[in-house]
Short mmCIF file of C-alpha atoms and ligand atoms in Angstrom, two decimals:
data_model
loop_
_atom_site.label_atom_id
_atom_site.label_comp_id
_atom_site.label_asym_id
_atom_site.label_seq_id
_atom_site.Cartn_x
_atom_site.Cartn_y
_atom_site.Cartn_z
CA UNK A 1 -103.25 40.27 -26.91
CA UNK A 2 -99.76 40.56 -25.28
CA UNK A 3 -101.81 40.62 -21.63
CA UNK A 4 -103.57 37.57 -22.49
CA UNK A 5 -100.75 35.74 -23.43
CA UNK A 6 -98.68 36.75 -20.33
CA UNK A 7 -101.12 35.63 -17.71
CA UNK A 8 -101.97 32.48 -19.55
CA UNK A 9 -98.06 32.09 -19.14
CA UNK A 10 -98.77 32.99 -15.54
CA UNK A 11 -101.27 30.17 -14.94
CA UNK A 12 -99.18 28.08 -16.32
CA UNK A 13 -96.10 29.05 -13.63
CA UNK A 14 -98.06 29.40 -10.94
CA UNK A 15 -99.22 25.52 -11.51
CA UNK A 16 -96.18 24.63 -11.72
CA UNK A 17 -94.66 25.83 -8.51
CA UNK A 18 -97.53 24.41 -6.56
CA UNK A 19 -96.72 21.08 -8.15
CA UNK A 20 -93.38 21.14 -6.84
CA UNK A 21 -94.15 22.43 -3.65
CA UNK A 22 -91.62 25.58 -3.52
CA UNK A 23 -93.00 29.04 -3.78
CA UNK A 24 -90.04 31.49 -4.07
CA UNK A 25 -92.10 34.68 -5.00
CA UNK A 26 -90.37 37.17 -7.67
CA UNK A 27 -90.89 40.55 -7.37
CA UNK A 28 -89.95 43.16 -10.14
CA UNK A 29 -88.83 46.09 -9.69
CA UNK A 30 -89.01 48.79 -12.26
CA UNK A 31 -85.17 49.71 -13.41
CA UNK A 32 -84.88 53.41 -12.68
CA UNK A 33 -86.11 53.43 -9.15
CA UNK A 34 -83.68 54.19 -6.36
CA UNK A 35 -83.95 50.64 -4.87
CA UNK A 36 -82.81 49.09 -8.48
CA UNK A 37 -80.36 52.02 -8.66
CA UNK A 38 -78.71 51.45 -5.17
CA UNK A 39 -78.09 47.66 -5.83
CA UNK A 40 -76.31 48.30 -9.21
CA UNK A 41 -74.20 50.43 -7.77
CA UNK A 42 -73.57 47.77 -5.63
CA UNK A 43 -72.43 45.44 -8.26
CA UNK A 44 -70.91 48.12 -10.25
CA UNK A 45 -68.00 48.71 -7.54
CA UNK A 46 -67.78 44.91 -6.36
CA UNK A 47 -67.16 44.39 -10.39
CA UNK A 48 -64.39 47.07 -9.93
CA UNK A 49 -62.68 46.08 -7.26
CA UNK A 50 -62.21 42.38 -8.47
CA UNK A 51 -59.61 43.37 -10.92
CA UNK A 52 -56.32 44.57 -10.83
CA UNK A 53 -55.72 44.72 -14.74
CA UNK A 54 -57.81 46.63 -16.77
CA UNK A 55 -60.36 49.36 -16.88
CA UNK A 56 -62.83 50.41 -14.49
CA UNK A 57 -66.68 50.14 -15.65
CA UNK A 58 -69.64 52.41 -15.15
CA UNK A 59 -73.05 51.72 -14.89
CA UNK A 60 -74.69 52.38 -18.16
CA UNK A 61 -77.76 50.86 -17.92
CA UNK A 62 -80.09 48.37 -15.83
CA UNK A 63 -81.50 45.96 -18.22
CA UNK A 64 -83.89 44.21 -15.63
CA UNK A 65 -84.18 43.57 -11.90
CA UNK A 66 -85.77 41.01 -10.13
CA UNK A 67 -86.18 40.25 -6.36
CA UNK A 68 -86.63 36.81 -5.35
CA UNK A 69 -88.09 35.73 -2.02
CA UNK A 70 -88.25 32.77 -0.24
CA UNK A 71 -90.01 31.83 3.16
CA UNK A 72 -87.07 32.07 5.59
CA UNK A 73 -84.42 32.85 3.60
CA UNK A 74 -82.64 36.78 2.98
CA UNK A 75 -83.71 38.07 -0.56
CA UNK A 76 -81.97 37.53 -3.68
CA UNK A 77 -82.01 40.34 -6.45
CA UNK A 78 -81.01 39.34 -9.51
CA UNK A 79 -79.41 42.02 -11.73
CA UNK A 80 -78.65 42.13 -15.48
CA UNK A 81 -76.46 45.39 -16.31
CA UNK A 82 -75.24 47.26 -19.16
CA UNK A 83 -71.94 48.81 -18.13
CA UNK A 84 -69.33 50.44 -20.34
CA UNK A 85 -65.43 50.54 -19.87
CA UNK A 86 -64.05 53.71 -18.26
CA UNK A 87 -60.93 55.35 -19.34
CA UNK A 88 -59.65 54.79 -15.33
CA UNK A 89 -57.33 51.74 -14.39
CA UNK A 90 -58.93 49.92 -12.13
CA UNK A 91 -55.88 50.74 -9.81
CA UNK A 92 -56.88 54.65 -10.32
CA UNK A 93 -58.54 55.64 -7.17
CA UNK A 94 -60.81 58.41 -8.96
CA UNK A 95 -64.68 56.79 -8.05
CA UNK A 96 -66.28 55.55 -11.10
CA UNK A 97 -68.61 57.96 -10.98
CA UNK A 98 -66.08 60.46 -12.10
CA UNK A 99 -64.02 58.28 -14.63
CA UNK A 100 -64.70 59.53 -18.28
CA UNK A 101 -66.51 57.25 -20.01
CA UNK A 102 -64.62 55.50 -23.24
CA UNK A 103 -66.29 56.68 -26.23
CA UNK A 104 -67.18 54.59 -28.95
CA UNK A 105 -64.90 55.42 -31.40
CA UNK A 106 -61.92 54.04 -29.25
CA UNK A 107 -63.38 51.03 -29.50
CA UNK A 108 -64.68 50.63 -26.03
CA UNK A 109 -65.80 47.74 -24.40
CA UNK A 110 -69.12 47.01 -23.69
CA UNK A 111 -70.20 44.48 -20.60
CA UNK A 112 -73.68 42.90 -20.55
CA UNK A 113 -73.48 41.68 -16.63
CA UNK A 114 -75.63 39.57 -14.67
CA UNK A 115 -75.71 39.81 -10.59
CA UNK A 116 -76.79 37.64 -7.94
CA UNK A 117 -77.12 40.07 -4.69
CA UNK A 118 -78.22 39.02 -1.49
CA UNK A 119 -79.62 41.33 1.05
CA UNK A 120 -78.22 40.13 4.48
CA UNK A 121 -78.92 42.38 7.58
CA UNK A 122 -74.80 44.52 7.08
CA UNK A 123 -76.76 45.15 3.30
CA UNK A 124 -76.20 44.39 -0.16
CA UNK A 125 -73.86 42.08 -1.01
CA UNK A 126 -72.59 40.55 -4.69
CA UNK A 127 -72.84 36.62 -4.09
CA UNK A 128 -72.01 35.57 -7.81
CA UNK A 129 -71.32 37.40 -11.39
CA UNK A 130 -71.61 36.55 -14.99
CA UNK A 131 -70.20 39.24 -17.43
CA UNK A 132 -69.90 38.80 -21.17
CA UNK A 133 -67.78 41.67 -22.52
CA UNK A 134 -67.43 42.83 -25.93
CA UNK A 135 -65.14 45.15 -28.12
CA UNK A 136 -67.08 47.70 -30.27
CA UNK A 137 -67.00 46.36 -33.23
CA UNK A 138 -64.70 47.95 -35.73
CA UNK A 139 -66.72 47.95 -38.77
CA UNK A 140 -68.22 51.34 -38.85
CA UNK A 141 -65.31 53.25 -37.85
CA UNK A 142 -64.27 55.87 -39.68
CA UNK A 143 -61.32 55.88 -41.88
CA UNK A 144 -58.40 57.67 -39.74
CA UNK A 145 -59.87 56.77 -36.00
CA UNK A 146 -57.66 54.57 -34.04
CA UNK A 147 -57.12 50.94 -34.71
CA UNK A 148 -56.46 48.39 -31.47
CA UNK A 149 -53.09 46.61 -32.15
CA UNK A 150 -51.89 43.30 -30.45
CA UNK A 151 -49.98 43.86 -27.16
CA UNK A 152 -47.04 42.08 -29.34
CA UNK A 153 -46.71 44.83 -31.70
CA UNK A 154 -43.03 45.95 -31.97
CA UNK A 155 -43.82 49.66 -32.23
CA UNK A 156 -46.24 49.75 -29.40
CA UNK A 157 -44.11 48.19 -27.54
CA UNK A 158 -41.24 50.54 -28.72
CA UNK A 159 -43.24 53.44 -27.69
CA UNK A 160 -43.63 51.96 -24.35
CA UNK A 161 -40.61 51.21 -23.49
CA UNK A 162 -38.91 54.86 -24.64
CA UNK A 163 -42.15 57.00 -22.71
CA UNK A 164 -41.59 54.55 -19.91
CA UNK A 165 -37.48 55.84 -19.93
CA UNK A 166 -38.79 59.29 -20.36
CA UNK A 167 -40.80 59.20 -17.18
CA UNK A 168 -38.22 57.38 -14.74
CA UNK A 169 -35.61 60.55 -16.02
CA UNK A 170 -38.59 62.96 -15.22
CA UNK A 171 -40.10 62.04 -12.55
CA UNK A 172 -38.87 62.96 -8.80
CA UNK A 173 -40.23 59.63 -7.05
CA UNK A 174 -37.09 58.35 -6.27
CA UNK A 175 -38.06 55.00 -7.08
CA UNK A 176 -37.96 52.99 -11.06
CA UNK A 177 -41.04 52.28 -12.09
CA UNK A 178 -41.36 49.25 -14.46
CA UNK A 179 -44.45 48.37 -17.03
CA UNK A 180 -46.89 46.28 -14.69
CA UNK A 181 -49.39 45.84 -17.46
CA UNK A 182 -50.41 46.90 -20.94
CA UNK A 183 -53.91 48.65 -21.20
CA UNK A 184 -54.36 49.57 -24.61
CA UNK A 185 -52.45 49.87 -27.99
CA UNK A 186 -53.92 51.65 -30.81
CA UNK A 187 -52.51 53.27 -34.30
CA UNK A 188 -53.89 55.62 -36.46
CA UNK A 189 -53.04 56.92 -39.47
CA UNK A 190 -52.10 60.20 -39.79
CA UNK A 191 -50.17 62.98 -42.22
CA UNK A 192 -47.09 62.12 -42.40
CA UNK A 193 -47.94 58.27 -41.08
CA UNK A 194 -48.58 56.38 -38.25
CA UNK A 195 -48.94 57.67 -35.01
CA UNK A 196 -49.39 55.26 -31.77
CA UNK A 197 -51.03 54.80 -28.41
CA UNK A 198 -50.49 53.24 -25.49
CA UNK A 199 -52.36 52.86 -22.32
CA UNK A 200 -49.98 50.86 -19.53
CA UNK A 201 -50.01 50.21 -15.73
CA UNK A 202 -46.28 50.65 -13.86
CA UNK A 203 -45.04 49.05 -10.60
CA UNK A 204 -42.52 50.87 -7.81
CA UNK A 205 -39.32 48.24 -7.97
CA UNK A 206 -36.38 48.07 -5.36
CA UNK A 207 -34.04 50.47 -7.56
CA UNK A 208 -33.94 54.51 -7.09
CA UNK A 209 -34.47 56.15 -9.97
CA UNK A 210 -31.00 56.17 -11.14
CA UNK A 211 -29.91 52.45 -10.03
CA UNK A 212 -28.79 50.64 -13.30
CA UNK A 213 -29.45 47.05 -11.02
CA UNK A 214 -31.59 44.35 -11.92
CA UNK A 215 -34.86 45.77 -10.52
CA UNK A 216 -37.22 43.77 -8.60
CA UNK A 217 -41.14 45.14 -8.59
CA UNK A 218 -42.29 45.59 -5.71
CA UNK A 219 -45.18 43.07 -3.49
CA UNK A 220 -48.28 44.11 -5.66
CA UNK A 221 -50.09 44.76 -2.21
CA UNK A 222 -48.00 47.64 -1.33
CA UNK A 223 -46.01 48.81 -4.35
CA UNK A 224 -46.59 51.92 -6.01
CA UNK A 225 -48.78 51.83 -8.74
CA UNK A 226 -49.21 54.43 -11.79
CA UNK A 227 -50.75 54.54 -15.27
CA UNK A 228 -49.13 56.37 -18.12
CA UNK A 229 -50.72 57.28 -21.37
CA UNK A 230 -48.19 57.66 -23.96
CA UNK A 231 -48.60 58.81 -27.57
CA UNK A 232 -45.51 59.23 -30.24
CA UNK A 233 -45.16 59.32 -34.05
CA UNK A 234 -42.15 60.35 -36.18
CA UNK A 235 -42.52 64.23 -35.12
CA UNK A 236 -43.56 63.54 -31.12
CA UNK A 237 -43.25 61.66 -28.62
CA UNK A 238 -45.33 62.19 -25.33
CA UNK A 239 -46.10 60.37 -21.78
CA UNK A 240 -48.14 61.17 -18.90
CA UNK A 241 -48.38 58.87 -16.53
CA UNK A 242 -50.31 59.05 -13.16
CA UNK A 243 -49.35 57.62 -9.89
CA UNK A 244 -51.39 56.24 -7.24
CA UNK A 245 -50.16 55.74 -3.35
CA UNK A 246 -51.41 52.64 -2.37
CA UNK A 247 -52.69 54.83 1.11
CA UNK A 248 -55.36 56.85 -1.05
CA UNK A 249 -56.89 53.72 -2.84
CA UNK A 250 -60.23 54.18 -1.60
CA UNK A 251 -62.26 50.99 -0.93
CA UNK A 252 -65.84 50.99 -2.82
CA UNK A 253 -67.75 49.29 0.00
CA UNK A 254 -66.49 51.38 2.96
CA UNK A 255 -65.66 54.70 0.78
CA UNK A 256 -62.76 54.12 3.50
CA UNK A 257 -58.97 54.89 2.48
CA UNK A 258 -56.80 51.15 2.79
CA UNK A 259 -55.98 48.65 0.92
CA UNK A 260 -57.98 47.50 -1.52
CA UNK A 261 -60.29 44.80 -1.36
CA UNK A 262 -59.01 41.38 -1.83
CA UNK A 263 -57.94 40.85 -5.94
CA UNK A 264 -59.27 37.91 -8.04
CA UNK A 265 -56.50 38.57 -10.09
CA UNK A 266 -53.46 39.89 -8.77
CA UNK A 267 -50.59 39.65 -11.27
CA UNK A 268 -47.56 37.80 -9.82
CA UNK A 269 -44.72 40.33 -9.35
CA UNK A 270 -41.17 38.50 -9.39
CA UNK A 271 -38.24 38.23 -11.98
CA UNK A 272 -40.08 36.45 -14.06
CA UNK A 273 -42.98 38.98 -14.08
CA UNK A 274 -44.62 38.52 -17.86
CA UNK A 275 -46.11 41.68 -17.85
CA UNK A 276 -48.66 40.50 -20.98
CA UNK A 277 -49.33 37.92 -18.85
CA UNK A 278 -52.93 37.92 -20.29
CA UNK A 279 -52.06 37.40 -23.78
CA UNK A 280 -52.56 39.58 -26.74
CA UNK A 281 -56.14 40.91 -26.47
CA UNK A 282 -57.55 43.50 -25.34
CA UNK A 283 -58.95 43.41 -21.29
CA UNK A 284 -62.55 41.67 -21.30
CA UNK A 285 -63.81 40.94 -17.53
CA UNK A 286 -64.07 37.58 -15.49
CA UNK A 287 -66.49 35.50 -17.33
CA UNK A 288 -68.32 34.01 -14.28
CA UNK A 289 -67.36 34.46 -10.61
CA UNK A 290 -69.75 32.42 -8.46
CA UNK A 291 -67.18 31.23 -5.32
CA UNK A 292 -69.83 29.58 -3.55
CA UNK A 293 -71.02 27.79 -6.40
CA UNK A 294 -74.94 29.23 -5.71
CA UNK A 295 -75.83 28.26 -9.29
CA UNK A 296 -78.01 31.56 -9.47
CA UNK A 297 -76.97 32.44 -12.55
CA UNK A 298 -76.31 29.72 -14.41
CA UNK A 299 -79.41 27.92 -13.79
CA UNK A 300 -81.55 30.19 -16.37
CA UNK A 301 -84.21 26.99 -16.70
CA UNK A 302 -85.00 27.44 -12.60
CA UNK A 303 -87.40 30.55 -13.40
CA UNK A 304 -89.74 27.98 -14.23
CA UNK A 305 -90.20 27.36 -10.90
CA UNK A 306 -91.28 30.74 -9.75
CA UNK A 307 -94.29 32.86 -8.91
CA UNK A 308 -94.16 36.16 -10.54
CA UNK A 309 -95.65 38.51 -8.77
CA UNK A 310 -95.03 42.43 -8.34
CA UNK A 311 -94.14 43.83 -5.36
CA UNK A 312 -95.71 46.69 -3.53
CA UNK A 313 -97.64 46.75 -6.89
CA UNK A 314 -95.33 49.80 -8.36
CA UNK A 315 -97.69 51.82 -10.64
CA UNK A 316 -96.02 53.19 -13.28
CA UNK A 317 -97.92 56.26 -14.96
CA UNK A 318 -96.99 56.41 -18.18
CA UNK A 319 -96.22 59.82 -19.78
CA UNK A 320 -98.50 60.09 -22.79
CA UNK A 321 -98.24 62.75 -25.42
CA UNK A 322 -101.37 65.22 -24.66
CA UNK A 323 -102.77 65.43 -28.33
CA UNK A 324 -104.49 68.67 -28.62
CA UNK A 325 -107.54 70.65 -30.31
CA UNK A 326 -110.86 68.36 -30.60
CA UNK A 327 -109.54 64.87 -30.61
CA UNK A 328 -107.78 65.59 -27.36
CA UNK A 329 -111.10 64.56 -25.47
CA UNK A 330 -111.58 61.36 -27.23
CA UNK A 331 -107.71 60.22 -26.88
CA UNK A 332 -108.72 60.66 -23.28
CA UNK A 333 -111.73 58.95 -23.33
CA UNK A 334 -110.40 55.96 -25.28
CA UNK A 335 -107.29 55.58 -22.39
CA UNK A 336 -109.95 55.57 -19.40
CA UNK A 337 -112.07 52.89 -21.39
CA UNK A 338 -108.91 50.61 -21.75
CA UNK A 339 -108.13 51.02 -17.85
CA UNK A 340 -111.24 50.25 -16.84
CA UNK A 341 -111.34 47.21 -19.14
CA UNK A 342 -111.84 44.10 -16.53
CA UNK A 343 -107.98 42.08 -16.44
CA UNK A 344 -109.48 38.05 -16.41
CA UNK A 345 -107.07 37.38 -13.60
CA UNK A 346 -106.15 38.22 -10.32
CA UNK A 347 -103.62 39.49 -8.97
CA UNK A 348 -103.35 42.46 -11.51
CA UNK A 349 -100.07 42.93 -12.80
CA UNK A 350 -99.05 46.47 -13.16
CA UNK A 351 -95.57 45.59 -15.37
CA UNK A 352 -92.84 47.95 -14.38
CA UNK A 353 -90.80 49.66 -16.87
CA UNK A 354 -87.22 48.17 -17.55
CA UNK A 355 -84.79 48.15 -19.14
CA UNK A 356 -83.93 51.69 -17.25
CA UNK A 357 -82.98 55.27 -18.72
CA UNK A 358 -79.29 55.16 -19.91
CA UNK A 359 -76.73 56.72 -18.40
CA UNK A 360 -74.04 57.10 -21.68
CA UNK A 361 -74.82 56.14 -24.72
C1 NAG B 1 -82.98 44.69 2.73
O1 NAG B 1 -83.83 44.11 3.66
C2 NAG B 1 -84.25 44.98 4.69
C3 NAG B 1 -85.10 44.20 5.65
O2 NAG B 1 -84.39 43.10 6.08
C4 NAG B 1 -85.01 46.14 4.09
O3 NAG B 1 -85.36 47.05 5.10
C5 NAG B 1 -84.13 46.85 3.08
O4 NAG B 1 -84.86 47.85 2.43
C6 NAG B 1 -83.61 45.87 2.06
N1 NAG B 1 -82.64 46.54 1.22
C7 NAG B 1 -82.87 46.81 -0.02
C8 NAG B 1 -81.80 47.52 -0.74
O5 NAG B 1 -83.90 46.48 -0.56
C1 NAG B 2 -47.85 38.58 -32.28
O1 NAG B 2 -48.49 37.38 -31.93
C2 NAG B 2 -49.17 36.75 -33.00
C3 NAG B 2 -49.94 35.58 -32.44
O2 NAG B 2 -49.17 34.84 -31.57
C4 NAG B 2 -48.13 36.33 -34.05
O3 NAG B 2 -48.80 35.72 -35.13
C5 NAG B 2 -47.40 37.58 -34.51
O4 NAG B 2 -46.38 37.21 -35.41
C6 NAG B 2 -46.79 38.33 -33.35
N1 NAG B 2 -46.24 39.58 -33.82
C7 NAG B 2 -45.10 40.05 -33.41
C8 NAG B 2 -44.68 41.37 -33.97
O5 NAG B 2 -44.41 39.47 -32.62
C1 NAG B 3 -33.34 44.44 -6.18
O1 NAG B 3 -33.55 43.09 -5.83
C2 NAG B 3 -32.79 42.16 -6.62
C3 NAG B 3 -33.19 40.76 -6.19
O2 NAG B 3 -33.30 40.69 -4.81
C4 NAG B 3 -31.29 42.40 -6.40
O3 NAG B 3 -30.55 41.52 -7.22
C5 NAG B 3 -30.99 43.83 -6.77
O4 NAG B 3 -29.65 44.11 -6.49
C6 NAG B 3 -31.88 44.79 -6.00
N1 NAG B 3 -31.63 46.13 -6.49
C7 NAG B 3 -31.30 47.13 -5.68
C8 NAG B 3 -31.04 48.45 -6.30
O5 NAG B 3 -31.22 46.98 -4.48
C1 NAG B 4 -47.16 40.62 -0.43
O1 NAG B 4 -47.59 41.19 0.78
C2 NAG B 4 -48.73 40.58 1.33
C3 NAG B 4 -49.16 41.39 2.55
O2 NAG B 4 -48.08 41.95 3.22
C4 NAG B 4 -48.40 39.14 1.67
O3 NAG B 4 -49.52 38.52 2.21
C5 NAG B 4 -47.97 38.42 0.39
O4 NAG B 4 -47.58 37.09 0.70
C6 NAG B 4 -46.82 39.15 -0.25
N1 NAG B 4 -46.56 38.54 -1.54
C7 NAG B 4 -45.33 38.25 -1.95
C8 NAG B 4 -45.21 37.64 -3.31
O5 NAG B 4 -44.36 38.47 -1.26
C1 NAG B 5 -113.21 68.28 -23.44
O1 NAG B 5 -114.28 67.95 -22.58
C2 NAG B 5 -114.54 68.97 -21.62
C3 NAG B 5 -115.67 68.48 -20.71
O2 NAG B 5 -115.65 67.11 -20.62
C4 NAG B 5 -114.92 70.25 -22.31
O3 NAG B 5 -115.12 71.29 -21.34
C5 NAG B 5 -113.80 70.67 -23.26
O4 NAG B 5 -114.19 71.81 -24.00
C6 NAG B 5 -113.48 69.54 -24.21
N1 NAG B 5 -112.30 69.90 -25.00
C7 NAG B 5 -112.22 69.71 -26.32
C8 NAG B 5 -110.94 70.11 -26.95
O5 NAG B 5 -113.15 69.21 -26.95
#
């Protein structure tokens, strides 16, 4: 039934691209196959490197890939990805691929992403981005996990500031580092009452470590950067904050050591640095980033216009269950009758398997 219905669909597309006179061929590619693999990865580090606040994301899952040809023109895959938030900054120069992570119960975020990708002769490159990201929700979490707080909340930002203290008496950088951004707040109750988290980003200023001055952060582009993790309650009180040199960020595309690529969203550094400059909530990605205004991914309604056809014909074999003892033979049988049953239409259309395996969870 479901065949029938998706070639009639088929006719239906393939008369209407003729009657327009444009014949951009799709191609689909089945999610877990290196090719699909290799451009997610693609989009999964251009994603990174557009942000300076927040978390890095992994690849979870490929939801569907699609490559779209046109007479004369470079190929255009079109991506839709599952990623999940990493417990990395994205200023953390650990790759993704070896960034925990975030596990549900910390109420991760989850990012449904679509990609435009064009395939130019230097390789893959992201032309234009549409993420939609989500916080887990809270509702089934378990009584005593950890609750997200506003970035406003007087002891989060108490515990902040005091771990943040801590580390410029501790540390021997020679340099103050002040709170570039917030990450994460959380609480939780425990014995003896509430016990808090915080996740936050610090900038190298122009004081030494024990200057009492006004101090100035440093030019984003080549300050110091850390990330501290900080955790205190009535009994303890804990930091441990990492620090990055801006000479061992290594760039995604080139796997080269430099500065980073260019930011979408540097945060202004400067005496009137707001530090929450992005409000109360919790990090959620750039909503759309399309700079040259392609209209790939916007313009769901245009897949009317295409021809769907598979490329290089990927045969999927399917891994059936082997059913054993006497019926085992007619199982069989019955499978090579339904392959050999006639398709009305050509070309035959051999659907490949998406969405993909998944990575997490
Ligand atoms: C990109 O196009 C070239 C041909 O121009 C092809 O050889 C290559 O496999 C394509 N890259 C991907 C990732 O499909
Ligand atoms: C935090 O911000 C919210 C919304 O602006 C406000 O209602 C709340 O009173 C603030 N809380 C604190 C502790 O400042
Ligand atoms: C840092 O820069 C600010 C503004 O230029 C200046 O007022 C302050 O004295 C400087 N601090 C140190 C320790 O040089
Ligand atoms: C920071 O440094 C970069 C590169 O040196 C420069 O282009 C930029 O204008 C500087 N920004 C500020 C606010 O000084
Ligand atoms: C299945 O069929 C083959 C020959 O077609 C026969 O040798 C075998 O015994 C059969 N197996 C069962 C479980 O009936």
């Amino acid at each position: 039934m479901k065949l029938w219905a998706t070639v009639a669909a088929l006719g239906l597309l393939v008369i209407g691209a003729w009657a327009q006179g444009v014949m951009p061929t799709v191609s689909l590619l089945p999610c877990d196959s290196p090719e699909a693999e290799a451009a997610a990865l693609v989009a999964q580090d251009f994603l990174n490197a557009q942000h300076t606040h927040g978390y890095k994301y992994a690849l979870n899952r490929i939801e569907e890939i699609k490559i779209i040809s046109k007479p004369g023109e470079v190929d255009t895959y079109l991506l839709e990805l599952d990623l999940l938030e990493t417990t990395c900054h994205v200023l953390d120069p650990t790759p993704v691929s070896q960034c925990p992570v975030r596990q549900k119960q910390f109420t991760a975020v989850e990012a449904d992403c679509d990609f435009a990708l064009s395939n130019t002769t230097q390789g893959l490159s992201v032309v234009a981005f549409k993420c939609k990201s989500e916080i887990e929700s809270e509702e089934d979490i378990c009584l005593g996990c950890r609750h997200l707080i506003p970035f406003n909340d007087t002891d989060g930002i108490q515990l902040i500031e005091t771990s943040l203290d801590d580390f410029n008496k501790k540390h021997t950088l020679n340099t103050k580092f002040v709170l570039f951004e917030i990450g994460r707040m959380a609480y939780q109750v425990v014995s003896g009452g509430n016990k808090y988290f915080a996740e936050y980003g610090i900038i190298g200023t122009n004081c030494t470590s024990h200057d009492d001055d006004i101090c100035i952060p440093q030019n984003h582009t080549v300050a110091i950067h850390g990330f501290c993790q900080a955790e205190g309650s009535a009994k303890l009180n804990k930091v441990d904050c990492s620090i990055f040199n801006p000479a061992q960020v290594v760039d995604p595309a080139t796997n080269a050591k430099g500065p980073v690529q260019q930011l979408l969203h540097a945060h202004t550094s400067g005496p009137q640095h707001n530090p929450t400059i992005h409000g109360l909530k919790h990090h959620k990605l750039t909503h759309l980033h399309d700079p040259s205004a392609s209209g790939l991914l916007s313009a769901e309604s245009s897949e009317s216009a295409e021809l769907v056809v598979p490329k290089k014909a990927p045969f999927v074999k399917r891994e059936v269950a082997e059913p054993e003892g006497p019926a085992a033979n007619a199982t069989a049988d019955a499978a090579v009758v339904a392959e050999k049953t006639p398709i009305p239409f050509e070309p035959i259309l051999l659907v490949p398997i998406c969405p993909g395996q998944k990575k997490h969870f």
